[in-house]
CSV table of C-alpha atoms in Angstrom, one decimal:
chain,number,residue,atom,x,y,z
A,16,UNK,CA,0.2,0.0,0.1
A,17,UNK,CA,1.0,3.5,-0.6
A,18,UNK,CA,0.0,7.2,0.3
A,19,UNK,CA,-0.4,8.2,-3.3
A,20,UNK,CA,-3.7,9.6,-3.4
A,21,UNK,CA,-2.4,12.3,-0.8
A,22,UNK,CA,0.1,14.5,-2.8
A,23,UNK,CA,-2.5,15.6,-5.4
A,24,UNK,CA,-4.3,17.2,-2.6
A,25,UNK,CA,-1.6,19.6,-2.3
A,26,UNK,CA,-2.3,21.2,-5.5
A,27,UNK,CA,-3.4,24.3,-4.2
A,28,UNK,CA,-0.5,24.8,-2.2
A,29,UNK,CA,0.6,28.5,-2.9
A,30,UNK,CA,4.3,27.9,-2.3
A,31,UNK,CA,4.4,24.9,-4.7
A,32,UNK,CA,2.3,26.5,-7.5
A,33,UNK,CA,4.7,29.7,-7.5
A,34,UNK,CA,7.8,27.4,-8.0
A,35,UNK,CA,6.3,26.0,-11.2
A,36,UNK,CA,7.2,29.2,-13.6
A,37,UNK,CA,10.6,29.6,-11.9
A,38,UNK,CA,13.7,28.1,-12.9
A,39,UNK,CA,15.7,29.1,-9.9
A,40,UNK,CA,12.6,29.0,-7.5
A,41,UNK,CA,13.8,29.0,-3.4
A,42,UNK,CA,10.7,27.3,-1.4
A,43,UNK,CA,10.8,27.2,2.4
A,44,UNK,CA,9.7,23.3,3.3
A,45,UNK,CA,9.6,22.2,7.1
A,46,UNK,CA,11.4,19.1,7.1
A,47,UNK,CA,8.5,16.9,8.2
A,48,UNK,CA,6.7,17.9,4.9
A,49,UNK,CA,9.7,17.3,2.6
A,50,UNK,CA,8.3,14.0,1.3
A,51,UNK,CA,5.0,14.9,0.5
A,52,UNK,CA,5.9,18.4,-0.9
A,53,UNK,CA,8.4,16.9,-3.1
A,54,UNK,CA,6.0,14.3,-4.2
A,55,UNK,CA,3.3,16.9,-4.8
A,56,UNK,CA,5.8,18.9,-6.8
A,57,UNK,CA,6.5,16.3,-9.0
A,58,UNK,CA,2.7,15.6,-9.5
A,59,UNK,CA,2.1,19.1,-10.4
A,60,UNK,CA,5.1,19.9,-12.7
A,61,UNK,CA,6.0,18.1,-16.2
A,62,UNK,CA,9.4,17.7,-14.7
A,63,UNK,CA,10.8,13.9,-14.8
A,64,UNK,CA,12.8,13.0,-13.1
A,65,UNK,CA,13.3,15.2,-10.4
A,66,UNK,CA,16.5,14.7,-8.8
A,67,UNK,CA,16.5,15.5,-5.0
A,68,UNK,CA,19.8,16.0,-3.7
A,69,UNK,CA,20.1,16.1,0.3
A,70,UNK,CA,23.4,16.8,2.3
A,71,UNK,CA,23.9,13.4,3.9
A,72,UNK,CA,23.4,9.8,3.2
A,73,UNK,CA,21.2,9.5,6.1
A,74,UNK,CA,18.9,11.8,5.2
A,75,UNK,CA,18.7,10.7,1.3
A,76,UNK,CA,17.8,7.3,2.8
A,77,UNK,CA,15.2,8.6,5.0
A,78,UNK,CA,13.7,10.9,2.1
A,79,UNK,CA,13.7,8.0,-0.3
A,80,UNK,CA,11.9,5.4,2.1
A,81,UNK,CA,9.1,8.3,2.9
A,82,UNK,CA,8.8,9.0,-1.0
A,83,UNK,CA,8.3,5.2,-2.0
A,84,UNK,CA,4.8,5.3,0.4
A,85,UNK,CA,3.6,8.7,-1.3
A,86,UNK,CA,4.5,7.6,-4.9
A,87,UNK,CA,5.2,4.0,-5.1
A,88,UNK,CA,8.5,2.2,-5.0
A,89,UNK,CA,8.9,2.0,-8.8
A,90,UNK,CA,8.7,5.8,-9.1
A,91,UNK,CA,11.3,6.6,-6.7
A,92,UNK,CA,14.9,5.6,-7.2
A,93,UNK,CA,17.9,6.3,-4.8
A,94,UNK,CA,21.4,6.8,-6.4
A,95,UNK,CA,23.9,5.6,-3.6
A,96,UNK,CA,27.4,7.0,-3.3
A,97,UNK,CA,30.4,4.7,-2.8
A,98,UNK,CA,30.8,3.4,0.9
A,99,UNK,CA,34.6,3.6,0.4
A,100,UNK,CA,36.9,6.3,0.8
A,101,UNK,CA,38.8,7.9,-2.1
A,102,UNK,CA,42.1,6.0,-3.1
A,103,UNK,CA,40.7,3.1,-0.4
A,104,UNK,CA,42.0,-0.1,-2.0
A,105,UNK,CA,38.7,-1.6,-1.5
A,106,UNK,CA,35.5,-2.0,-3.8
A,107,UNK,CA,32.3,-0.4,-3.0
A,108,UNK,CA,29.3,-3.1,-2.5
A,109,UNK,CA,28.1,-5.2,-5.4
A,110,UNK,CA,24.7,-3.9,-4.7
A,111,UNK,CA,25.8,-0.1,-4.7
A,112,UNK,CA,27.4,-0.3,-7.8
A,113,UNK,CA,24.7,-2.3,-9.6
A,114,UNK,CA,21.8,0.2,-8.1
A,115,UNK,CA,24.1,3.1,-9.5
A,116,UNK,CA,24.1,1.5,-13.0
A,117,UNK,CA,20.5,0.6,-12.8
A,118,UNK,CA,19.5,4.3,-12.3
A,119,UNK,CA,21.6,5.4,-14.8
A,120,UNK,CA,20.0,3.0,-17.5
A,121,UNK,CA,16.8,4.1,-16.6
A,122,UNK,CA,17.5,7.8,-17.3
A,123,UNK,CA,17.8,6.7,-21.0
A,124,UNK,CA,14.5,5.6,-21.4
A,125,UNK,CA,11.5,7.6,-20.7
A,126,UNK,CA,8.9,4.7,-20.2
A,127,UNK,CA,11.5,3.4,-17.5
A,128,UNK,CA,12.8,6.9,-16.0
A,129,UNK,CA,11.6,7.3,-12.3
A,130,UNK,CA,9.7,10.1,-11.2
A,131,UNK,CA,12.2,11.3,-8.7
A,132,UNK,CA,15.8,10.1,-7.9
A,133,UNK,CA,16.9,10.8,-4.3
A,134,UNK,CA,20.8,11.4,-3.9
A,135,UNK,CA,23.1,12.5,-1.4
A,136,UNK,CA,25.7,15.4,-2.3
A,137,UNK,CA,28.4,12.8,-2.1
A,138,UNK,CA,26.9,10.6,-4.9
A,139,UNK,CA,26.0,13.5,-7.0
A,140,UNK,CA,29.7,15.2,-7.0
A,141,UNK,CA,31.0,11.5,-7.7
A,142,UNK,CA,32.2,11.4,-11.2
A,143,UNK,CA,30.8,8.4,-13.2
A,144,UNK,CA,33.0,5.8,-14.6
A,145,UNK,CA,34.1,5.4,-18.3
A,146,UNK,CA,31.0,3.9,-20.1
A,147,UNK,CA,28.9,3.8,-17.0
A,148,UNK,CA,26.1,6.1,-18.4
A,149,UNK,CA,26.0,3.5,-21.4
A,150,UNK,CA,25.7,0.1,-19.5
A,151,UNK,CA,23.2,-2.5,-20.8
A,152,UNK,CA,22.0,-5.0,-18.6
A,153,UNK,CA,21.5,-8.6,-19.8
A,154,UNK,CA,17.8,-9.3,-20.0
A,155,UNK,CA,16.5,-12.9,-19.6
A,156,UNK,CA,12.9,-14.3,-20.3
A,157,UNK,CA,11.4,-17.4,-20.6
A,158,UNK,CA,11.2,-18.6,-24.3
A,159,UNK,CA,14.4,-16.4,-25.1
A,160,UNK,CA,17.4,-18.3,-27.3
A,161,UNK,CA,20.8,-17.8,-25.7
A,162,UNK,CA,24.3,-19.3,-25.9
A,163,UNK,CA,25.2,-20.4,-22.1
A,164,UNK,CA,29.1,-20.2,-23.0
A,165,UNK,CA,28.5,-16.2,-24.2
A,166,UNK,CA,26.2,-15.5,-21.5
A,167,UNK,CA,28.8,-17.0,-18.7
A,168,UNK,CA,31.8,-14.9,-20.6
A,169,UNK,CA,29.5,-11.8,-20.4
A,170,UNK,CA,28.7,-12.0,-17.1
A,171,UNK,CA,32.1,-12.8,-15.8
A,172,UNK,CA,33.5,-9.6,-18.2
A,173,UNK,CA,30.6,-7.6,-16.4
A,174,UNK,CA,32.7,-8.5,-12.9
A,175,UNK,CA,30.7,-11.6,-11.9
A,176,UNK,CA,32.7,-14.8,-10.1
A,177,UNK,CA,32.2,-18.1,-11.1
A,178,UNK,CA,31.1,-20.1,-7.8
A,179,UNK,CA,30.2,-23.6,-7.1
A,180,UNK,CA,27.1,-22.0,-5.5
A,181,UNK,CA,25.8,-18.6,-5.4
A,182,UNK,CA,25.3,-17.1,-2.2
A,183,UNK,CA,26.2,-13.3,-2.5
A,184,UNK,CA,25.6,-10.7,-5.1
A,185,UNK,CA,27.9,-10.7,-8.3
A,186,UNK,CA,28.4,-14.5,-8.3
A,187,UNK,CA,27.5,-16.8,-11.1
A,188,UNK,CA,27.3,-21.0,-11.3
A,189,UNK,CA,26.7,-23.3,-13.7
A,190,UNK,CA,25.7,-27.2,-13.6
A,191,UNK,CA,24.9,-28.5,-16.9
A,192,UNK,CA,21.8,-26.9,-18.3
A,193,UNK,CA,21.3,-24.8,-15.3
A,194,UNK,CA,23.1,-21.2,-14.6
A,195,UNK,CA,22.2,-19.7,-11.0
A,196,UNK,CA,23.3,-15.9,-10.9
A,197,UNK,CA,22.5,-13.5,-8.2
A,198,UNK,CA,22.2,-10.4,-9.8
A,199,UNK,CA,23.7,-7.0,-8.4
A,200,UNK,CA,20.4,-5.5,-7.9
A,201,UNK,CA,18.5,-8.3,-6.5
A,202,UNK,CA,17.5,-9.4,-3.5
A,203,UNK,CA,17.6,-12.9,-4.4
A,204,UNK,CA,19.5,-15.3,-6.8
A,205,UNK,CA,17.9,-16.4,-10.1
A,206,UNK,CA,17.9,-19.8,-12.0
A,207,UNK,CA,17.8,-20.1,-15.4
A,208,UNK,CA,16.7,-23.7,-16.7
A,209,UNK,CA,17.7,-24.3,-20.4
A,210,UNK,CA,16.4,-26.5,-22.7
A,211,UNK,CA,19.2,-26.7,-25.6
A,212,UNK,CA,19.7,-23.0,-26.2
A,213,UNK,CA,16.1,-21.8,-24.9
A,214,UNK,CA,15.1,-20.6,-21.5
A,215,UNK,CA,12.6,-23.1,-20.6
A,216,UNK,CA,12.2,-21.8,-17.2
A,217,UNK,CA,13.2,-18.6,-15.2
A,218,UNK,CA,12.9,-18.5,-11.1
A,219,UNK,CA,14.0,-17.1,-8.0
A,220,UNK,CA,16.2,-19.4,-5.7
A,221,UNK,CA,16.6,-19.1,-1.8
A,222,UNK,CA,20.2,-18.8,-0.7
A,223,UNK,CA,19.7,-21.1,2.3
A,224,UNK,CA,18.5,-24.5,0.4
A,225,UNK,CA,19.2,-23.2,-3.6
A,226,UNK,CA,15.6,-24.3,-4.2
A,227,UNK,CA,13.3,-22.3,-6.5
A,228,UNK,CA,11.0,-20.2,-5.1
A,229,UNK,CA,8.8,-18.8,-7.6
A,230,UNK,CA,8.8,-18.1,-11.4
A,231,UNK,CA,10.0,-14.7,-13.2
A,232,UNK,CA,8.5,-13.2,-16.4
A,233,UNK,CA,11.7,-11.6,-16.7
A,234,UNK,CA,15.2,-10.7,-15.0
A,235,UNK,CA,17.7,-7.7,-15.6
A,236,UNK,CA,21.1,-8.7,-14.7
A,237,UNK,CA,23.4,-5.6,-14.4
A,238,UNK,CA,27.2,-5.2,-14.2
A,239,UNK,CA,28.8,-6.2,-10.6
A,240,UNK,CA,31.5,-3.4,-11.4
A,241,UNK,CA,31.1,-0.1,-12.2
A,242,UNK,CA,34.4,0.2,-13.6
A,243,UNK,CA,35.0,-2.2,-16.3
A,244,UNK,CA,38.0,-2.8,-18.1
A,245,UNK,CA,37.1,-1.6,-21.6
A,246,UNK,CA,39.3,-0.9,-24.3
A,247,UNK,CA,39.5,2.4,-23.5
A,248,UNK,CA,40.1,1.8,-20.1
A,249,UNK,CA,42.9,-0.8,-20.8
A,250,UNK,CA,44.4,1.8,-23.3
A,251,UNK,CA,44.5,4.6,-20.8
A,252,UNK,CA,46.1,2.0,-18.1
A,253,UNK,CA,48.9,1.2,-20.8
A,254,UNK,CA,49.8,5.0,-20.9
A,255,UNK,CA,49.8,5.3,-17.0
A,256,UNK,CA,52.5,2.6,-17.1
A,257,UNK,CA,55.1,4.9,-18.2
A,258,UNK,CA,53.2,8.3,-17.0
A,259,UNK,CA,52.9,7.2,-13.3
A,260,UNK,CA,55.5,4.6,-12.8
A,261,UNK,CA,54.4,4.5,-8.7
A,262,UNK,CA,51.2,2.6,-9.6
A,263,UNK,CA,52.8,0.2,-12.5
A,264,UNK,CA,51.6,-2.8,-10.7
A,265,UNK,CA,47.7,-1.6,-10.6
A,266,UNK,CA,48.0,-0.3,-14.3
A,267,UNK,CA,49.5,-3.7,-15.6
A,268,UNK,CA,46.5,-5.6,-14.0
A,269,UNK,CA,44.0,-2.8,-15.6
A,270,UNK,CA,45.8,-2.9,-19.0
A,271,UNK,CA,45.3,-6.9,-18.8
A,272,UNK,CA,41.6,-6.5,-18.3
A,273,UNK,CA,41.9,-8.1,-15.1
A,274,UNK,CA,39.5,-7.6,-12.5
A,275,UNK,CA,40.5,-7.1,-8.7
A,276,UNK,CA,39.5,-5.8,-5.2
A,277,UNK,CA,39.8,-1.9,-5.2
A,278,UNK,CA,40.0,-1.4,-8.7
A,279,UNK,CA,37.5,1.2,-8.3
A,280,UNK,CA,39.5,3.3,-6.3
A,281,UNK,CA,41.7,4.1,-9.7
A,282,UNK,CA,38.9,5.6,-11.5
A,283,UNK,CA,40.1,9.4,-11.6
A,284,UNK,CA,43.1,8.3,-13.3
A,285,UNK,CA,41.4,6.3,-15.9
A,286,UNK,CA,39.2,9.4,-17.1
A,287,UNK,CA,39.7,13.1,-17.5
A,288,UNK,CA,35.8,13.7,-17.9
A,289,UNK,CA,34.0,15.2,-14.9
A,290,UNK,CA,30.8,13.2,-15.9
A,291,UNK,CA,28.0,13.3,-13.1
A,292,UNK,CA,24.5,12.3,-13.0
A,293,UNK,CA,23.1,15.5,-13.7
A,294,UNK,CA,25.2,15.8,-17.1
A,295,UNK,CA,23.0,12.6,-18.5
A,296,UNK,CA,19.6,13.8,-17.4
A,297,UNK,CA,17.0,14.1,-20.5
A,298,UNK,CA,15.8,17.5,-21.0
A,299,UNK,CA,12.7,17.2,-19.1
A,300,UNK,CA,14.9,16.6,-16.0
A,301,UNK,CA,15.0,19.1,-12.8
A,302,UNK,CA,17.6,19.2,-9.7
A,303,UNK,CA,16.1,20.1,-6.3
A,304,UNK,CA,18.7,20.9,-3.8
A,305,UNK,CA,17.6,20.4,0.1
A,306,UNK,CA,19.5,23.0,2.1
A,307,UNK,CA,22.0,24.1,-0.3
A,308,UNK,CA,24.0,25.9,2.6
A,309,UNK,CA,24.6,22.6,4.1
A,310,UNK,CA,25.1,20.8,0.8
A,311,UNK,CA,28.1,23.4,0.1
A,312,UNK,CA,29.6,22.8,3.5
A,313,UNK,CA,29.5,19.2,3.2
A,314,UNK,CA,31.0,19.2,-0.3
A,315,UNK,CA,34.0,21.4,0.7
A,316,UNK,CA,34.5,18.9,3.7
A,317,UNK,CA,34.3,15.9,1.1
A,318,UNK,CA,36.9,17.4,-1.1
A,319,UNK,CA,39.2,18.7,1.8
A,320,UNK,CA,39.1,14.9,2.8
A,321,UNK,CA,40.2,13.7,-0.4
A,322,UNK,CA,43.0,16.2,-0.6
A,323,UNK,CA,44.4,15.3,2.7
A,324,UNK,CA,44.1,11.7,1.8
A,325,UNK,CA,46.0,12.3,-1.6
A,326,UNK,CA,48.6,14.0,0.3
A,327,UNK,CA,49.3,11.3,3.0
A,328,UNK,CA,49.3,8.5,0.4
A,329,UNK,CA,51.5,10.5,-2.0
A,330,UNK,CA,54.6,9.6,0.2
A,331,UNK,CA,53.6,6.0,0.7
A,332,UNK,CA,53.1,5.8,-3.1
A,333,UNK,CA,56.8,7.5,-3.8
A,334,UNK,CA,54.9,10.3,-5.7
A,335,UNK,CA,55.6,13.9,-5.5
A,336,UNK,CA,53.0,15.3,-2.9
A,337,UNK,CA,53.3,18.6,-4.7
A,338,UNK,CA,51.4,17.5,-7.9
A,339,UNK,CA,47.8,17.4,-7.3
A,340,UNK,CA,46.2,13.8,-7.6
A,341,UNK,CA,42.9,13.6,-9.8
A,342,UNK,CA,40.1,13.9,-7.8
A,343,UNK,CA,36.9,11.4,-7.5
A,344,UNK,CA,34.4,14.3,-6.8
A,345,UNK,CA,33.7,17.0,-9.1
A,346,UNK,CA,33.9,20.8,-8.0
A,347,UNK,CA,30.6,21.9,-6.4
A,348,UNK,CA,30.1,25.2,-7.3
A,349,UNK,CA,28.5,25.0,-10.9
A,350,UNK,CA,25.9,22.5,-9.4
A,351,UNK,CA,24.9,24.3,-6.1
A,352,UNK,CA,24.3,27.5,-8.6
A,353,UNK,CA,22.0,25.6,-10.6
A,354,UNK,CA,24.1,25.5,-13.5
A,355,UNK,CA,25.8,22.0,-13.6
A,356,UNK,CA,23.4,20.2,-15.8
A,357,UNK,CA,21.4,20.4,-19.0
A,358,UNK,CA,18.4,21.2,-16.9
A,359,UNK,CA,17.4,25.1,-16.7
A,360,UNK,CA,18.8,26.2,-13.2
A,361,UNK,CA,17.6,24.2,-9.8
A,362,UNK,CA,15.0,24.7,-7.1
A,363,UNK,CA,16.1,25.1,-3.9
A,364,UNK,CA,14.6,24.0,-0.7
A,365,UNK,CA,15.2,25.4,2.5
A,366,UNK,CA,13.9,24.9,6.2
A,367,UNK,CA,13.3,28.3,6.8
A,368,UNK,CA,12.3,31.4,4.3
A,369,UNK,CA,15.1,33.8,3.0
A,370,UNK,CA,13.0,36.7,3.8
A,371,UNK,CA,9.2,37.2,4.6
A,372,UNK,CA,8.1,37.2,1.3
A,373,UNK,CA,9.8,34.0,0.2
A,374,UNK,CA,7.0,31.3,-0.3
A,375,UNK,CA,6.6,28.6,2.4
A,376,UNK,CA,4.8,25.4,2.8
A,377,UNK,CA,2.8,26.0,6.1
A,378,UNK,CA,3.1,22.6,7.8
A,379,UNK,CA,4.1,20.8,10.8
A,380,UNK,CA,5.1,17.9,12.6
A,381,UNK,CA,4.1,16.1,15.8
A,382,UNK,CA,5.8,17.3,18.7
A,383,UNK,CA,4.6,17.7,22.2
A,384,UNK,CA,1.7,15.0,21.8
A,385,UNK,CA,4.2,12.2,21.6
A,386,UNK,CA,3.4,9.3,24.0
A,387,UNK,CA,0.6,11.8,25.5
A,388,UNK,CA,-2.6,9.7,24.7
A,389,UNK,CA,-4.9,12.2,25.9
A,390,UNK,CA,-3.4,15.1,24.2
A,391,UNK,CA,-3.0,13.2,20.7
A,392,UNK,CA,-6.8,12.1,21.1
A,393,UNK,CA,-8.0,15.7,21.4
A,394,UNK,CA,-5.6,16.9,18.8
A,395,UNK,CA,-7.1,14.4,16.5
A,396,UNK,CA,-10.6,14.9,17.6
A,397,UNK,CA,-10.0,18.8,16.7
A,398,UNK,CA,-8.8,18.0,13.1
A,399,UNK,CA,-11.4,15.6,12.1
A,400,UNK,CA,-13.9,18.3,13.6
A,401,UNK,CA,-11.9,20.9,11.2
A,402,UNK,CA,-12.9,18.4,8.1
A,403,UNK,CA,-9.4,17.2,8.0
A,404,UNK,CA,-8.5,14.0,6.2
A,405,UNK,CA,-6.7,12.2,9.1
A,406,UNK,CA,-4.1,9.4,8.1
A,407,UNK,CA,-2.2,7.0,10.8
A,408,UNK,CA,0.4,5.2,9.1
A,409,UNK,CA,1.5,2.0,10.3
A,410,UNK,CA,4.9,0.2,10.3
A,411,UNK,CA,3.1,-3.3,9.4
A,412,UNK,CA,-0.3,-5.2,9.6
A,413,UNK,CA,-0.1,-6.1,13.2
A,414,UNK,CA,0.6,-2.4,14.3
A,415,UNK,CA,-2.4,-1.1,12.0
A,416,UNK,CA,-4.7,-3.6,13.8
A,417,UNK,CA,-3.5,-2.2,17.5
A,418,UNK,CA,-3.5,1.4,16.6
A,419,UNK,CA,-7.0,1.1,15.2
A,420,UNK,CA,-8.0,-1.0,18.3
A,421,UNK,CA,-6.7,1.8,20.4
A,422,UNK,CA,-7.9,4.8,18.5
A,423,UNK,CA,-11.5,3.1,18.8
A,424,UNK,CA,-11.1,2.9,22.4
A,425,UNK,CA,-10.4,6.6,22.7
A,426,UNK,CA,-13.5,7.1,20.9
A,427,UNK,CA,-12.1,7.8,17.2
A,428,UNK,CA,-13.6,5.7,14.4
A,429,UNK,CA,-10.8,4.7,12.3
A,430,UNK,CA,-11.2,2.1,9.6
A,431,UNK,CA,-8.4,0.3,8.1
A,432,UNK,CA,-7.7,0.8,4.5
A,433,UNK,CA,-7.7,-2.1,2.0
A,434,UNK,CA,-3.9,-3.6,1.7
A,435,UNK,CA,-4.3,-3.5,-2.1
A,436,UNK,CA,-5.1,0.1,-2.6
A,437,UNK,CA,-4.1,3.6,-1.7
A,438,UNK,CA,-6.7,5.3,0.7
A,439,UNK,CA,-9.1,7.3,-1.0
A,440,UNK,CA,-11.2,9.9,0.7
A,441,UNK,CA,-14.6,11.1,-0.3
A,442,UNK,CA,-15.4,13.0,2.8
A,443,UNK,CA,-13.2,14.1,5.7
A,444,UNK,CA,-12.6,11.2,8.1
A,445,UNK,CA,-9.6,8.9,9.7
A,446,UNK,CA,-8.0,5.7,8.4
A,447,UNK,CA,-5.1,3.4,9.4
A,448,UNK,CA,-2.8,2.5,6.8
A,449,UNK,CA,0.0,0.3,6.4
A,450,UNK,CA,2.8,2.7,5.1
A,451,UNK,CA,6.3,2.6,7.1
A,452,UNK,CA,7.0,6.4,7.6
A,453,UNK,CA,9.5,8.1,9.5
A,454,UNK,CA,7.6,11.1,10.4
A,455,UNK,CA,4.3,12.4,10.1
A,456,UNK,CA,3.3,15.8,9.0
A,457,UNK,CA,-0.2,18.4,9.3
A,458,UNK,CA,-0.7,20.5,6.0
A,459,UNK,CA,-3.6,22.7,6.9
A,460,UNK,CA,-3.9,23.9,3.5
A,461,UNK,CA,-4.8,20.6,2.0
A,462,UNK,CA,-6.6,19.6,5.1
A,463,UNK,CA,-4.5,16.6,5.6
A,464,UNK,CA,-2.9,15.1,8.7
A,465,UNK,CA,-0.7,12.1,8.9
A,466,UNK,CA,0.4,10.6,11.9
A,467,UNK,CA,3.5,8.0,11.5
A,468,UNK,CA,3.9,5.1,14.3
A,469,UNK,CA,6.9,6.6,15.5
A,470,UNK,CA,5.1,9.6,16.0
A,471,UNK,CA,2.8,7.9,18.6
A,472,UNK,CA,5.7,5.5,20.0
A,473,UNK,CA,8.5,7.8,20.2
A,474,UNK,CA,10.8,5.1,18.4
A,475,UNK,CA,12.3,6.3,15.0
A,476,UNK,CA,12.9,3.9,12.1
A,477,UNK,CA,16.1,3.5,10.6
A,478,UNK,CA,17.0,3.3,6.7
A,479,UNK,CA,18.0,-0.2,6.0
A,480,UNK,CA,18.1,-1.8,2.5
A,481,UNK,CA,15.6,-4.6,2.3
A,482,UNK,CA,16.6,-8.1,2.4
A,483,UNK,CA,15.3,-11.3,1.1
A,484,UNK,CA,13.0,-13.0,2.9
A,485,UNK,CA,14.3,-16.5,4.5
A,486,UNK,CA,12.5,-19.7,3.8
A,487,UNK,CA,10.2,-21.0,6.8
A,488,UNK,CA,12.1,-23.6,8.8
A,489,UNK,CA,8.9,-25.8,9.5
A,490,UNK,CA,8.2,-26.5,5.6
A,491,UNK,CA,11.9,-27.3,4.9
A,492,UNK,CA,12.5,-29.9,7.5
A,493,UNK,CA,9.1,-31.4,6.7
A,494,UNK,CA,10.8,-32.4,2.9
A,495,UNK,CA,13.9,-33.3,4.6
A,496,UNK,CA,14.6,-37.3,4.8
A,497,UNK,CA,17.9,-38.8,6.7
A,498,UNK,CA,20.5,-38.9,4.5
A,499,UNK,CA,19.8,-36.0,2.4
A,500,UNK,CA,22.6,-33.4,1.8
A,501,UNK,CA,21.8,-29.7,2.6
A,502,UNK,CA,23.5,-26.3,2.6
A,503,UNK,CA,23.4,-24.5,5.6
A,504,UNK,CA,23.1,-20.7,6.0
A,505,UNK,CA,26.3,-20.3,8.5
A,506,UNK,CA,27.8,-23.8,8.1
A,507,UNK,CA,27.7,-24.7,4.1
A,508,UNK,CA,27.4,-28.4,3.1
A,509,UNK,CA,26.4,-31.0,5.5
A,510,UNK,CA,24.3,-34.1,5.5
A,511,UNK,CA,20.9,-34.4,7.5
A,512,UNK,CA,20.5,-36.8,10.2
A,513,UNK,CA,17.3,-36.4,11.5
A,514,UNK,CA,15.7,-34.2,14.2
A,515,UNK,CA,16.5,-34.5,18.3
A,516,UNK,CA,14.2,-32.8,20.9
A,517,UNK,CA,16.4,-31.3,24.0
A,518,UNK,CA,15.9,-29.9,27.1
A,519,UNK,CA,17.4,-26.6,27.7
A,520,UNK,CA,17.6,-24.8,31.1
């Protein structure tokens, strides 16, 4: 379920409508109102995508979580930054690199382009790898004709490792006519059953027992590395062997087309182009900068940190410390001034208005009523009496049932919205929905009040990447017979000998 029916209710919000006709508008929006305001802004404008840039990765992750509730998961994408430091000889996670490549791929087609892309200033200023903006995934679907050897060669060239079993992203395995691969952007591996050269069946599989869990209509396999040793990269690495002899070991490996841990750290030497995400946006795109002053400070800290690391490593590598290292991150000046992309300017979103005449979304979060049942009840009754649409957003089905019961005990008739559709409002009233939000908000101009579960309990959610669900153990053990070989999640391959009941304590 999502809250997609709520943002259109802000269509008459003056601060948002004023911004539509201005290429460099400045809008003041309270932090609690950012997700619904951005969803409304995208709904009101013809801009697609809106690239929303936050000062930190944590803020970007939380905003991404909430925007999915207001727009749907397919309409919002997160463009993550590498978790590694510049020049660190450790590769970013396979999922991070895959997600970045997926966003760049989606930008090239209006049909698959997300409505909003959320990024931190670090991820937005990070230079793209050579050819990253042109990467095409491997598409798989039942009925397709493929050459198994060519598919394996292609996946290995894209950074996948051949293993006996696939247990982690970026791994591929083959057993006769069966090919298992764990895509860099997927939550579970996929299995390709071949009949000759035809894909007979395409399924997802469980990591714990390596069994198929469900059929797939199609799958896209993105590279497992953002830096691939293309012909241009190998040629550049060959040149560096003579120009930068201190890094000869790495340049030789790159010139040979090898994949190795930490190869991404050498990206600044392998391209002269300051190509950023904003440079590959379609003409319909628009950049929204959240708290631009904090963004500028954060960008300065990033560049200072990178320069400090370069000076510290120069002596270790036997390189002249007075000769500047190429940077992984680009200068932020043009971007923060709204001039760093093919779009016309940027919208700036601040917390407080710059002057009394600046447009501001009149909204507020939930403060003193947290944990105060009587105060919250009275506040909700006042809002309902004032003909507000009141939505209580629960983190799960069980929470929704408990919150609805609690509200009814306090004299508030809140219904639970159906799980398969967003809530609709034919008349003012209260409803409980399953939608995990970090914070709630009240918007008087639209007569909307949203209460997050965290506003009621005082417990704040943390941004986490979703993980694949584990298979239920009860059904699994019912299928086992003594003597069967199994793959244990922690201990690897073993032989099942039966169940033993023990009394503990």
